[in-house]
Short mmCIF file of N, CA and C in Angstrom, two decimals:
data_model
loop_
_atom_site.label_atom_id
_atom_site.label_comp_id
_atom_site.label_asym_id
_atom_site.label_seq_id
_atom_site.Cartn_x
_atom_site.Cartn_y
_atom_site.Cartn_z
N ARG A 1 3.64 16.97 28.56
CA ARG A 1 3.16 16.37 27.32
C ARG A 1 2.22 15.24 27.69
N GLY A 2 1.00 15.33 27.22
CA GLY A 2 -0.02 14.34 27.55
C GLY A 2 -0.03 13.20 26.57
N LEU A 3 -0.78 12.17 26.89
CA LEU A 3 -0.89 10.99 26.04
C LEU A 3 -1.51 11.35 24.70
N GLY A 4 -2.47 12.28 24.71
CA GLY A 4 -3.10 12.72 23.46
C GLY A 4 -2.10 13.34 22.51
N ASP A 5 -1.13 14.09 23.07
CA ASP A 5 -0.11 14.70 22.22
C ASP A 5 0.75 13.66 21.53
N VAL A 6 1.02 12.57 22.24
CA VAL A 6 1.83 11.49 21.66
C VAL A 6 1.11 10.90 20.45
N TYR A 7 -0.19 10.61 20.60
CA TYR A 7 -0.93 10.01 19.49
C TYR A 7 -1.15 10.99 18.35
N LYS A 8 -1.35 12.25 18.67
CA LYS A 8 -1.49 13.27 17.63
C LYS A 8 -0.23 13.32 16.79
N ARG A 9 0.92 13.33 17.46
CA ARG A 9 2.20 13.39 16.75
C ARG A 9 2.41 12.12 15.94
N GLN A 10 2.10 10.97 16.53
CA GLN A 10 2.33 9.70 15.84
C GLN A 10 1.50 9.62 14.56
N TYR A 11 0.22 9.93 14.65
CA TYR A 11 -0.65 9.75 13.49
C TYR A 11 -0.57 10.91 12.51
N SER A 12 0.07 11.98 12.88
CA SER A 12 0.23 13.08 11.93
C SER A 12 1.56 12.98 11.18
N THR A 13 2.43 12.08 11.59
CA THR A 13 3.74 11.98 10.94
C THR A 13 3.98 10.63 10.28
N THR A 14 3.06 9.69 10.39
CA THR A 14 3.24 8.38 9.77
C THR A 14 2.00 8.01 8.95
N ALA A 15 2.21 7.16 7.98
CA ALA A 15 1.10 6.69 7.16
C ALA A 15 0.66 5.33 7.70
N GLU A 16 -0.60 5.19 7.96
CA GLU A 16 -1.14 3.93 8.43
C GLU A 16 -1.41 3.07 7.19
N VAL A 17 -0.73 1.95 7.10
CA VAL A 17 -0.75 1.13 5.90
C VAL A 17 -2.15 0.60 5.59
N PHE A 18 -2.87 0.11 6.58
CA PHE A 18 -4.16 -0.49 6.30
C PHE A 18 -5.22 0.54 5.96
N ALA A 19 -5.18 1.69 6.63
CA ALA A 19 -6.11 2.78 6.28
C ALA A 19 -5.81 3.28 4.86
N LEU A 20 -4.54 3.37 4.53
CA LEU A 20 -4.16 3.78 3.18
C LEU A 20 -4.65 2.76 2.16
N ASN A 21 -4.53 1.48 2.48
CA ASN A 21 -5.00 0.44 1.59
C ASN A 21 -6.51 0.56 1.39
N ASN A 22 -7.26 0.80 2.46
CA ASN A 22 -8.71 0.96 2.35
C ASN A 22 -9.06 2.15 1.46
N PHE A 23 -8.33 3.25 1.63
CA PHE A 23 -8.57 4.43 0.80
C PHE A 23 -8.30 4.13 -0.67
N ILE A 24 -7.16 3.50 -0.95
CA ILE A 24 -6.79 3.20 -2.34
C ILE A 24 -7.81 2.27 -2.97
N CYS A 25 -8.25 1.25 -2.23
CA CYS A 25 -9.25 0.32 -2.77
C CYS A 25 -10.59 1.01 -3.00
N ALA A 26 -10.98 1.94 -2.10
CA ALA A 26 -12.22 2.69 -2.29
C ALA A 26 -12.13 3.56 -3.55
N VAL A 27 -10.97 4.17 -3.77
CA VAL A 27 -10.78 4.98 -4.99
C VAL A 27 -10.87 4.08 -6.22
N LEU A 28 -10.31 2.87 -6.15
CA LEU A 28 -10.40 1.95 -7.29
C LEU A 28 -11.85 1.59 -7.61
N VAL A 29 -12.65 1.33 -6.58
CA VAL A 29 -14.06 1.01 -6.80
C VAL A 29 -14.78 2.21 -7.42
N TYR A 30 -14.49 3.41 -6.90
CA TYR A 30 -15.09 4.62 -7.46
C TYR A 30 -14.70 4.78 -8.94
N LEU A 31 -13.42 4.62 -9.25
CA LEU A 31 -12.96 4.78 -10.64
C LEU A 31 -13.59 3.73 -11.55
N CYS A 32 -13.78 2.54 -11.03
CA CYS A 32 -14.44 1.48 -11.80
C CYS A 32 -15.88 1.90 -12.14
N CYS A 33 -16.61 2.39 -11.14
CA CYS A 33 -18.00 2.83 -11.37
C CYS A 33 -18.05 4.02 -12.32
N ALA A 34 -17.12 4.97 -12.16
CA ALA A 34 -17.08 6.14 -13.04
C ALA A 34 -16.76 5.71 -14.48
N THR A 35 -15.92 4.72 -14.65
CA THR A 35 -15.59 4.21 -15.99
C THR A 35 -16.81 3.57 -16.63
N PHE A 36 -17.57 2.80 -15.85
CA PHE A 36 -18.79 2.19 -16.38
C PHE A 36 -19.80 3.26 -16.79
N THR A 37 -19.88 4.34 -16.02
CA THR A 37 -20.78 5.44 -16.37
C THR A 37 -20.38 6.06 -17.70
N GLN A 38 -19.09 6.26 -17.90
CA GLN A 38 -18.63 6.82 -19.17
C GLN A 38 -18.85 5.85 -20.33
N LEU A 39 -18.65 4.57 -20.07
CA LEU A 39 -18.90 3.57 -21.13
C LEU A 39 -20.37 3.55 -21.53
N ALA A 40 -21.26 3.76 -20.57
CA ALA A 40 -22.69 3.78 -20.88
C ALA A 40 -23.04 4.98 -21.76
N MET A 41 -22.28 6.06 -21.66
CA MET A 41 -22.54 7.27 -22.46
C MET A 41 -21.83 7.24 -23.80
N TYR A 42 -20.89 6.31 -23.99
CA TYR A 42 -20.12 6.27 -25.23
C TYR A 42 -21.06 6.00 -26.41
N GLY A 43 -21.00 6.83 -27.42
CA GLY A 43 -21.86 6.68 -28.59
C GLY A 43 -23.17 7.44 -28.48
N LYS A 44 -23.51 7.93 -27.27
CA LYS A 44 -24.77 8.64 -27.07
C LYS A 44 -24.57 10.15 -26.98
N VAL A 45 -23.43 10.55 -26.48
CA VAL A 45 -23.10 11.98 -26.38
C VAL A 45 -21.76 12.20 -27.06
N GLY A 46 -21.22 13.39 -26.96
CA GLY A 46 -19.96 13.72 -27.63
C GLY A 46 -18.85 12.72 -27.34
N ASP A 47 -18.44 11.97 -28.35
CA ASP A 47 -17.43 10.94 -28.18
C ASP A 47 -16.08 11.48 -27.74
N ILE A 48 -15.75 12.70 -28.16
CA ILE A 48 -14.45 13.26 -27.79
C ILE A 48 -14.37 13.46 -26.29
N VAL A 49 -15.42 13.98 -25.69
CA VAL A 49 -15.44 14.21 -24.24
C VAL A 49 -15.41 12.88 -23.50
N VAL A 50 -16.24 11.94 -23.92
CA VAL A 50 -16.30 10.63 -23.26
C VAL A 50 -14.97 9.90 -23.42
N ARG A 51 -14.39 9.97 -24.60
CA ARG A 51 -13.11 9.31 -24.85
C ARG A 51 -12.02 9.88 -23.93
N SER A 52 -11.94 11.20 -23.83
CA SER A 52 -10.91 11.79 -22.96
C SER A 52 -11.17 11.43 -21.50
N ARG A 53 -12.43 11.36 -21.08
CA ARG A 53 -12.73 10.94 -19.71
C ARG A 53 -12.35 9.49 -19.47
N LEU A 54 -12.61 8.64 -20.46
CA LEU A 54 -12.23 7.22 -20.33
C LEU A 54 -10.71 7.08 -20.22
N TYR A 55 -9.97 7.81 -21.03
CA TYR A 55 -8.51 7.75 -20.94
C TYR A 55 -8.03 8.21 -19.58
N PHE A 56 -8.62 9.32 -19.09
CA PHE A 56 -8.23 9.84 -17.78
C PHE A 56 -8.56 8.84 -16.68
N LEU A 57 -9.78 8.31 -16.69
CA LEU A 57 -10.21 7.39 -15.63
C LEU A 57 -9.40 6.10 -15.64
N THR A 58 -9.13 5.55 -16.81
CA THR A 58 -8.38 4.29 -16.86
C THR A 58 -6.90 4.51 -16.55
N GLY A 59 -6.36 5.66 -16.94
CA GLY A 59 -4.98 5.97 -16.55
C GLY A 59 -4.87 6.14 -15.04
N LEU A 60 -5.84 6.85 -14.45
CA LEU A 60 -5.87 7.02 -13.00
C LEU A 60 -6.12 5.67 -12.31
N GLY A 61 -6.96 4.85 -12.92
CA GLY A 61 -7.21 3.51 -12.38
C GLY A 61 -5.94 2.67 -12.38
N GLY A 62 -5.16 2.76 -13.46
CA GLY A 62 -3.89 2.05 -13.52
C GLY A 62 -2.93 2.53 -12.44
N LEU A 63 -2.89 3.86 -12.24
CA LEU A 63 -2.04 4.44 -11.19
C LEU A 63 -2.43 3.88 -9.82
N PHE A 64 -3.71 3.86 -9.52
CA PHE A 64 -4.15 3.37 -8.22
C PHE A 64 -4.00 1.86 -8.09
N CYS A 65 -4.06 1.11 -9.20
CA CYS A 65 -3.76 -0.33 -9.14
C CYS A 65 -2.30 -0.53 -8.75
N GLY A 66 -1.40 0.25 -9.36
CA GLY A 66 0.02 0.16 -9.02
C GLY A 66 0.28 0.54 -7.58
N LEU A 67 -0.35 1.63 -7.12
CA LEU A 67 -0.20 2.04 -5.72
C LEU A 67 -0.75 0.98 -4.77
N ALA A 68 -1.88 0.40 -5.14
CA ALA A 68 -2.50 -0.62 -4.28
C ALA A 68 -1.59 -1.83 -4.12
N LEU A 69 -1.05 -2.30 -5.23
CA LEU A 69 -0.21 -3.49 -5.16
C LEU A 69 1.14 -3.22 -4.51
N SER A 70 1.63 -2.00 -4.60
CA SER A 70 2.89 -1.71 -3.92
C SER A 70 2.68 -1.42 -2.44
N ASN A 71 1.45 -1.13 -2.05
CA ASN A 71 1.14 -0.84 -0.65
C ASN A 71 0.74 -2.10 0.12
N GLN A 72 -0.13 -2.91 -0.45
CA GLN A 72 -0.66 -4.08 0.27
C GLN A 72 -1.02 -5.15 -0.76
N HIS A 73 -0.45 -6.32 -0.64
CA HIS A 73 -0.69 -7.37 -1.63
C HIS A 73 -2.10 -7.92 -1.61
N SER A 74 -2.84 -7.74 -0.52
CA SER A 74 -4.23 -8.21 -0.50
C SER A 74 -5.07 -7.45 -1.52
N SER A 75 -4.58 -6.30 -1.98
CA SER A 75 -5.28 -5.53 -3.01
C SER A 75 -5.36 -6.30 -4.32
N LEU A 76 -4.51 -7.29 -4.48
CA LEU A 76 -4.53 -8.11 -5.68
C LEU A 76 -5.92 -8.73 -5.90
N LEU A 77 -6.61 -9.04 -4.81
CA LEU A 77 -7.95 -9.62 -4.93
C LEU A 77 -8.92 -8.66 -5.62
N LEU A 78 -8.77 -7.37 -5.38
CA LEU A 78 -9.61 -6.37 -6.05
C LEU A 78 -9.10 -6.09 -7.45
N VAL A 79 -7.81 -5.90 -7.60
CA VAL A 79 -7.22 -5.56 -8.90
C VAL A 79 -7.47 -6.69 -9.91
N ALA A 80 -7.40 -7.94 -9.44
CA ALA A 80 -7.60 -9.09 -10.33
C ALA A 80 -9.03 -9.15 -10.88
N VAL A 81 -9.95 -8.48 -10.24
CA VAL A 81 -11.33 -8.44 -10.73
C VAL A 81 -11.57 -7.17 -11.54
N VAL A 82 -11.09 -6.03 -11.05
CA VAL A 82 -11.37 -4.75 -11.68
C VAL A 82 -10.73 -4.65 -13.07
N VAL A 83 -9.46 -5.00 -13.19
CA VAL A 83 -8.75 -4.80 -14.45
C VAL A 83 -9.38 -5.60 -15.60
N PRO A 84 -9.59 -6.91 -15.46
CA PRO A 84 -10.22 -7.63 -16.57
C PRO A 84 -11.65 -7.15 -16.86
N THR A 85 -12.38 -6.78 -15.81
CA THR A 85 -13.75 -6.30 -16.00
C THR A 85 -13.76 -5.02 -16.83
N ILE A 86 -12.88 -4.09 -16.51
CA ILE A 86 -12.81 -2.83 -17.27
C ILE A 86 -12.38 -3.11 -18.71
N LEU A 87 -11.33 -3.91 -18.88
CA LEU A 87 -10.83 -4.17 -20.24
C LEU A 87 -11.86 -4.90 -21.10
N VAL A 88 -12.56 -5.87 -20.53
CA VAL A 88 -13.61 -6.59 -21.28
C VAL A 88 -14.76 -5.64 -21.60
N SER A 89 -15.14 -4.81 -20.64
CA SER A 89 -16.23 -3.86 -20.87
C SER A 89 -15.87 -2.85 -21.96
N VAL A 90 -14.65 -2.35 -21.93
CA VAL A 90 -14.21 -1.43 -22.99
C VAL A 90 -14.21 -2.16 -24.32
N GLY A 91 -13.76 -3.42 -24.33
CA GLY A 91 -13.76 -4.21 -25.56
C GLY A 91 -15.15 -4.42 -26.12
N ILE A 92 -16.15 -4.51 -25.26
CA ILE A 92 -17.53 -4.72 -25.70
C ILE A 92 -18.18 -3.41 -26.14
N TYR A 93 -18.06 -2.36 -25.34
CA TYR A 93 -18.81 -1.12 -25.57
C TYR A 93 -18.05 -0.04 -26.33
N ALA A 94 -16.73 -0.12 -26.37
CA ALA A 94 -15.93 0.89 -27.06
C ALA A 94 -14.67 0.23 -27.62
N LYS A 95 -14.88 -0.76 -28.47
CA LYS A 95 -13.78 -1.59 -28.96
C LYS A 95 -12.66 -0.79 -29.60
N SER A 96 -12.99 0.30 -30.27
CA SER A 96 -11.97 1.10 -30.95
C SER A 96 -11.01 1.78 -29.96
N LEU A 97 -11.41 1.87 -28.69
CA LEU A 97 -10.58 2.53 -27.68
C LEU A 97 -9.74 1.56 -26.86
N LEU A 98 -9.91 0.27 -27.08
CA LEU A 98 -9.29 -0.74 -26.22
C LEU A 98 -7.76 -0.60 -26.13
N LEU A 99 -7.08 -0.45 -27.24
CA LEU A 99 -5.62 -0.35 -27.21
C LEU A 99 -5.18 0.91 -26.45
N SER A 100 -5.83 2.04 -26.73
CA SER A 100 -5.47 3.28 -26.04
C SER A 100 -5.75 3.18 -24.55
N VAL A 101 -6.87 2.59 -24.18
CA VAL A 101 -7.21 2.42 -22.76
C VAL A 101 -6.17 1.53 -22.09
N PHE A 102 -5.77 0.48 -22.77
CA PHE A 102 -4.75 -0.42 -22.22
C PHE A 102 -3.42 0.33 -22.01
N ILE A 103 -3.03 1.15 -22.97
CA ILE A 103 -1.77 1.90 -22.86
C ILE A 103 -1.84 2.90 -21.71
N TYR A 104 -2.94 3.64 -21.59
CA TYR A 104 -3.09 4.58 -20.49
C TYR A 104 -3.07 3.85 -19.14
N SER A 105 -3.77 2.73 -19.07
CA SER A 105 -3.81 1.95 -17.83
C SER A 105 -2.43 1.41 -17.47
N ALA A 106 -1.73 0.87 -18.45
CA ALA A 106 -0.39 0.32 -18.20
C ALA A 106 0.58 1.41 -17.77
N GLY A 107 0.50 2.58 -18.40
CA GLY A 107 1.35 3.70 -18.01
C GLY A 107 1.09 4.15 -16.58
N GLY A 108 -0.19 4.25 -16.24
CA GLY A 108 -0.56 4.61 -14.87
C GLY A 108 -0.08 3.57 -13.87
N PHE A 109 -0.23 2.29 -14.24
CA PHE A 109 0.21 1.22 -13.35
C PHE A 109 1.71 1.29 -13.09
N LEU A 110 2.48 1.47 -14.15
CA LEU A 110 3.94 1.56 -13.98
C LEU A 110 4.33 2.74 -13.11
N LEU A 111 3.64 3.84 -13.25
CA LEU A 111 3.91 5.00 -12.41
C LEU A 111 3.59 4.70 -10.94
N GLY A 112 2.45 4.08 -10.68
CA GLY A 112 2.07 3.74 -9.31
C GLY A 112 2.96 2.69 -8.68
N PHE A 113 3.39 1.73 -9.47
CA PHE A 113 4.22 0.63 -8.98
C PHE A 113 5.69 1.06 -8.85
N SER A 114 6.02 2.24 -9.39
CA SER A 114 7.40 2.69 -9.39
C SER A 114 7.92 3.07 -8.00
N SER A 115 7.04 3.05 -6.99
CA SER A 115 7.52 3.33 -5.63
C SER A 115 8.59 2.33 -5.20
N TYR A 116 8.62 1.18 -5.83
CA TYR A 116 9.65 0.20 -5.52
C TYR A 116 11.04 0.63 -5.99
N LEU A 117 11.11 1.62 -6.86
CA LEU A 117 12.41 2.10 -7.33
C LEU A 117 13.19 2.78 -6.20
N TYR A 118 12.49 3.21 -5.16
CA TYR A 118 13.12 3.86 -4.01
C TYR A 118 13.89 2.87 -3.14
N LEU A 119 13.46 1.63 -3.12
CA LEU A 119 14.01 0.65 -2.19
C LEU A 119 15.51 0.39 -2.31
N PRO A 120 16.07 0.20 -3.50
CA PRO A 120 17.52 -0.03 -3.55
C PRO A 120 18.32 1.14 -2.99
N TRP A 121 17.84 2.36 -3.21
CA TRP A 121 18.52 3.53 -2.66
C TRP A 121 18.43 3.52 -1.13
N ALA A 122 17.24 3.23 -0.59
CA ALA A 122 17.05 3.19 0.86
C ALA A 122 17.85 2.07 1.50
N ALA A 123 18.12 1.01 0.76
CA ALA A 123 18.85 -0.14 1.30
C ALA A 123 20.31 0.17 1.56
N GLN A 124 20.81 1.27 1.03
CA GLN A 124 22.22 1.62 1.23
C GLN A 124 22.52 1.93 2.69
N GLN A 125 21.52 2.38 3.46
CA GLN A 125 21.68 2.72 4.87
C GLN A 125 20.64 1.98 5.70
N PRO A 126 20.72 0.64 5.82
CA PRO A 126 19.71 -0.09 6.59
C PRO A 126 19.75 0.30 8.07
N THR A 127 18.59 0.32 8.68
CA THR A 127 18.48 0.65 10.10
C THR A 127 17.76 -0.49 10.80
N ALA A 128 17.86 -0.51 12.12
CA ALA A 128 17.13 -1.52 12.89
C ALA A 128 15.65 -1.34 12.63
N GLY A 129 14.98 -2.43 12.33
CA GLY A 129 13.55 -2.36 12.05
C GLY A 129 13.23 -2.06 10.60
N SER A 130 14.25 -2.05 9.72
CA SER A 130 13.97 -1.76 8.31
C SER A 130 13.40 -3.01 7.64
N TRP A 131 13.17 -2.93 6.35
CA TRP A 131 12.46 -3.97 5.64
C TRP A 131 13.35 -5.08 5.09
N GLY A 132 14.50 -5.30 5.64
CA GLY A 132 15.34 -6.41 5.21
C GLY A 132 16.43 -5.96 4.26
N GLU A 133 17.14 -6.92 3.73
CA GLU A 133 18.27 -6.69 2.84
C GLU A 133 17.72 -6.49 1.43
N LEU A 134 17.88 -5.29 0.88
CA LEU A 134 17.29 -4.97 -0.42
C LEU A 134 18.32 -4.66 -1.49
N ALA A 135 19.60 -4.75 -1.15
CA ALA A 135 20.65 -4.37 -2.10
C ALA A 135 20.81 -5.40 -3.22
N SER A 136 20.51 -6.67 -2.96
CA SER A 136 20.65 -7.69 -4.00
C SER A 136 19.30 -7.92 -4.68
N VAL A 137 19.34 -8.51 -5.86
CA VAL A 137 18.11 -8.83 -6.58
C VAL A 137 17.28 -9.82 -5.77
N GLU A 138 17.94 -10.80 -5.15
CA GLU A 138 17.23 -11.79 -4.34
C GLU A 138 16.52 -11.13 -3.16
N GLY A 139 17.20 -10.24 -2.45
CA GLY A 139 16.60 -9.55 -1.32
C GLY A 139 15.46 -8.63 -1.75
N PHE A 140 15.65 -7.97 -2.89
CA PHE A 140 14.62 -7.09 -3.43
C PHE A 140 13.36 -7.89 -3.78
N MET A 141 13.54 -9.02 -4.45
CA MET A 141 12.39 -9.87 -4.81
C MET A 141 11.74 -10.46 -3.56
N ARG A 142 12.53 -10.80 -2.55
CA ARG A 142 11.99 -11.32 -1.29
C ARG A 142 11.06 -10.28 -0.67
N HIS A 143 11.46 -9.02 -0.75
CA HIS A 143 10.62 -7.95 -0.20
C HIS A 143 9.35 -7.76 -1.03
N ILE A 144 9.49 -7.68 -2.34
CA ILE A 144 8.33 -7.45 -3.21
C ILE A 144 7.32 -8.58 -3.06
N LEU A 145 7.81 -9.82 -2.95
CA LEU A 145 6.92 -10.97 -2.81
C LEU A 145 6.50 -11.21 -1.37
N ARG A 146 6.98 -10.37 -0.46
CA ARG A 146 6.63 -10.42 0.97
C ARG A 146 6.99 -11.77 1.60
N ALA A 147 8.12 -12.34 1.19
CA ALA A 147 8.54 -13.65 1.69
C ALA A 147 8.92 -13.61 3.17
N GLU A 148 9.20 -12.42 3.70
CA GLU A 148 9.60 -12.32 5.11
C GLU A 148 8.42 -12.20 6.06
N TYR A 149 7.21 -12.20 5.54
CA TYR A 149 6.06 -12.16 6.43
C TYR A 149 6.05 -13.43 7.26
N GLY A 150 5.78 -13.30 8.50
CA GLY A 150 5.72 -14.44 9.40
C GLY A 150 6.07 -13.99 10.81
N THR A 151 5.77 -14.80 11.77
CA THR A 151 6.00 -14.45 13.16
C THR A 151 7.46 -14.17 13.42
N PHE A 152 7.74 -13.03 14.02
CA PHE A 152 9.07 -12.58 14.41
C PHE A 152 10.03 -12.40 13.23
N ARG A 153 9.52 -12.37 12.01
CA ARG A 153 10.40 -12.21 10.87
C ARG A 153 10.17 -10.92 10.12
N LEU A 154 8.99 -10.33 10.23
CA LEU A 154 8.69 -9.12 9.50
C LEU A 154 9.62 -7.99 9.92
N GLY A 155 10.30 -7.41 8.98
CA GLY A 155 11.15 -6.27 9.25
C GLY A 155 12.55 -6.59 9.70
N MET A 156 12.92 -7.85 9.73
CA MET A 156 14.27 -8.19 10.21
C MET A 156 15.29 -8.01 9.10
N ILE A 157 16.42 -7.48 9.45
CA ILE A 157 17.55 -7.45 8.54
C ILE A 157 18.29 -8.76 8.75
N VAL A 158 18.37 -9.55 7.71
CA VAL A 158 18.95 -10.87 7.83
C VAL A 158 20.36 -10.79 8.40
N GLY A 159 20.60 -11.52 9.50
CA GLY A 159 21.91 -11.59 10.09
C GLY A 159 22.22 -10.47 11.07
N SER A 160 21.37 -9.45 11.18
CA SER A 160 21.71 -8.35 12.06
C SER A 160 20.81 -8.26 13.30
N GLU A 161 19.64 -8.88 13.28
CA GLU A 161 18.73 -8.84 14.42
C GLU A 161 18.20 -10.24 14.70
N THR A 162 18.18 -10.58 15.97
CA THR A 162 17.53 -11.83 16.36
C THR A 162 16.08 -11.53 16.69
N ALA A 163 15.28 -12.58 16.87
CA ALA A 163 13.88 -12.38 17.23
C ALA A 163 13.77 -11.67 18.57
N ILE A 164 14.64 -12.01 19.52
CA ILE A 164 14.61 -11.38 20.84
C ILE A 164 14.94 -9.88 20.71
N GLU A 165 15.95 -9.54 19.91
CA GLU A 165 16.28 -8.13 19.69
C GLU A 165 15.12 -7.38 19.05
N ARG A 166 14.45 -8.04 18.11
CA ARG A 166 13.31 -7.43 17.42
C ARG A 166 12.17 -7.17 18.41
N ILE A 167 11.90 -8.13 19.29
CA ILE A 167 10.85 -7.97 20.31
C ILE A 167 11.23 -6.82 21.24
N TRP A 168 12.50 -6.74 21.62
CA TRP A 168 12.95 -5.65 22.51
C TRP A 168 12.76 -4.29 21.82
N ILE A 169 13.10 -4.19 20.55
CA ILE A 169 12.91 -2.94 19.80
C ILE A 169 11.43 -2.58 19.77
N TYR A 170 10.58 -3.57 19.54
CA TYR A 170 9.14 -3.34 19.51
C TYR A 170 8.64 -2.83 20.87
N MET A 171 9.05 -3.49 21.94
CA MET A 171 8.61 -3.10 23.28
C MET A 171 9.10 -1.70 23.62
N LYS A 172 10.34 -1.39 23.26
CA LYS A 172 10.90 -0.07 23.53
C LYS A 172 10.12 1.00 22.77
N HIS A 173 9.85 0.73 21.51
CA HIS A 173 9.10 1.67 20.68
C HIS A 173 7.68 1.88 21.23
N THR A 174 7.03 0.78 21.61
CA THR A 174 5.68 0.86 22.17
C THR A 174 5.67 1.70 23.44
N SER A 175 6.66 1.47 24.29
CA SER A 175 6.75 2.23 25.54
C SER A 175 6.95 3.72 25.27
N GLU A 176 7.86 4.05 24.36
CA GLU A 176 8.13 5.45 24.04
C GLU A 176 6.91 6.13 23.43
N GLU A 177 6.22 5.44 22.54
CA GLU A 177 5.08 6.04 21.85
C GLU A 177 3.86 6.21 22.76
N SER A 178 3.81 5.46 23.85
CA SER A 178 2.67 5.59 24.77
C SER A 178 3.00 6.45 25.98
N GLY A 179 4.10 7.15 25.92
CA GLY A 179 4.49 7.98 27.05
C GLY A 179 4.92 7.13 28.24
N HIS A 180 5.43 5.94 27.98
CA HIS A 180 5.92 5.00 28.99
C HIS A 180 4.81 4.56 29.95
N LEU A 181 3.57 4.56 29.48
CA LEU A 181 2.44 4.16 30.33
C LEU A 181 1.94 2.76 30.03
N VAL A 182 2.15 2.26 28.85
CA VAL A 182 1.50 1.02 28.43
C VAL A 182 1.86 -0.17 29.32
N PHE A 183 3.13 -0.33 29.65
CA PHE A 183 3.52 -1.49 30.45
C PHE A 183 3.12 -1.34 31.91
N SER A 184 3.08 -0.10 32.41
CA SER A 184 2.58 0.15 33.77
C SER A 184 1.10 -0.20 33.85
N ILE A 185 0.34 0.20 32.86
CA ILE A 185 -1.10 -0.12 32.82
C ILE A 185 -1.30 -1.62 32.68
N LEU A 186 -0.50 -2.26 31.86
CA LEU A 186 -0.59 -3.71 31.70
C LEU A 186 -0.30 -4.43 33.00
N LEU A 187 0.74 -4.03 33.70
CA LEU A 187 1.09 -4.63 34.99
C LEU A 187 -0.02 -4.40 36.01
N LEU A 188 -0.54 -3.19 36.07
CA LEU A 188 -1.65 -2.88 36.98
C LEU A 188 -2.88 -3.72 36.65
N SER A 189 -3.18 -3.90 35.38
CA SER A 189 -4.32 -4.73 34.97
C SER A 189 -4.13 -6.17 35.40
N LEU A 190 -2.93 -6.69 35.24
CA LEU A 190 -2.65 -8.06 35.64
C LEU A 190 -2.81 -8.23 37.17
N LEU A 191 -2.31 -7.26 37.92
CA LEU A 191 -2.40 -7.32 39.38
C LEU A 191 -3.86 -7.23 39.84
N LEU A 192 -4.65 -6.39 39.20
CA LEU A 192 -6.06 -6.24 39.60
C LEU A 192 -6.91 -7.42 39.18
N SER A 193 -6.49 -8.15 38.19
CA SER A 193 -7.28 -9.30 37.72
C SER A 193 -7.07 -10.55 38.57
N VAL A 194 -6.04 -10.54 39.41
CA VAL A 194 -5.73 -11.70 40.24
C VAL A 194 -6.55 -11.73 41.49
#
């Protein structure tokens, strides 16, 4: 088994959080532009077609806003601009659709943000390296608000792992995923640099 096989397996079986965040944000920008295009056509062509497209786009936009915020909190910087811009634009160019657009967007958002409903169930069987204690409301809110972000604290189950144990788990995982070559290469690099 070669090193390439290790990386192929790793990237074909896991979701990369930051790449996923980039994709979701790109989709949000696209949906925003597509919504503006439909708003520009509102009143000029068949209103029924444009109205149904606006409902679809804003519902899908709400879904991706929910997914974005449940995936990466930095997405808030984009969502905080896109949502008011779309709602104000709909209010200006298609005021009669504002309530319906808001309802479709809110429904989509709740569906996208509902991924957090999985966490209490997953918390019943915590594992080393999991996302912390999620069984209580306090632990659940700590996770949603990302309060555990910080050096040597991300992913710790409170009371069950020390920082040293967490570092050991990380090093073991890194070694296994690189075919046990990474630390040998690091040691060789250090020796050759002296």
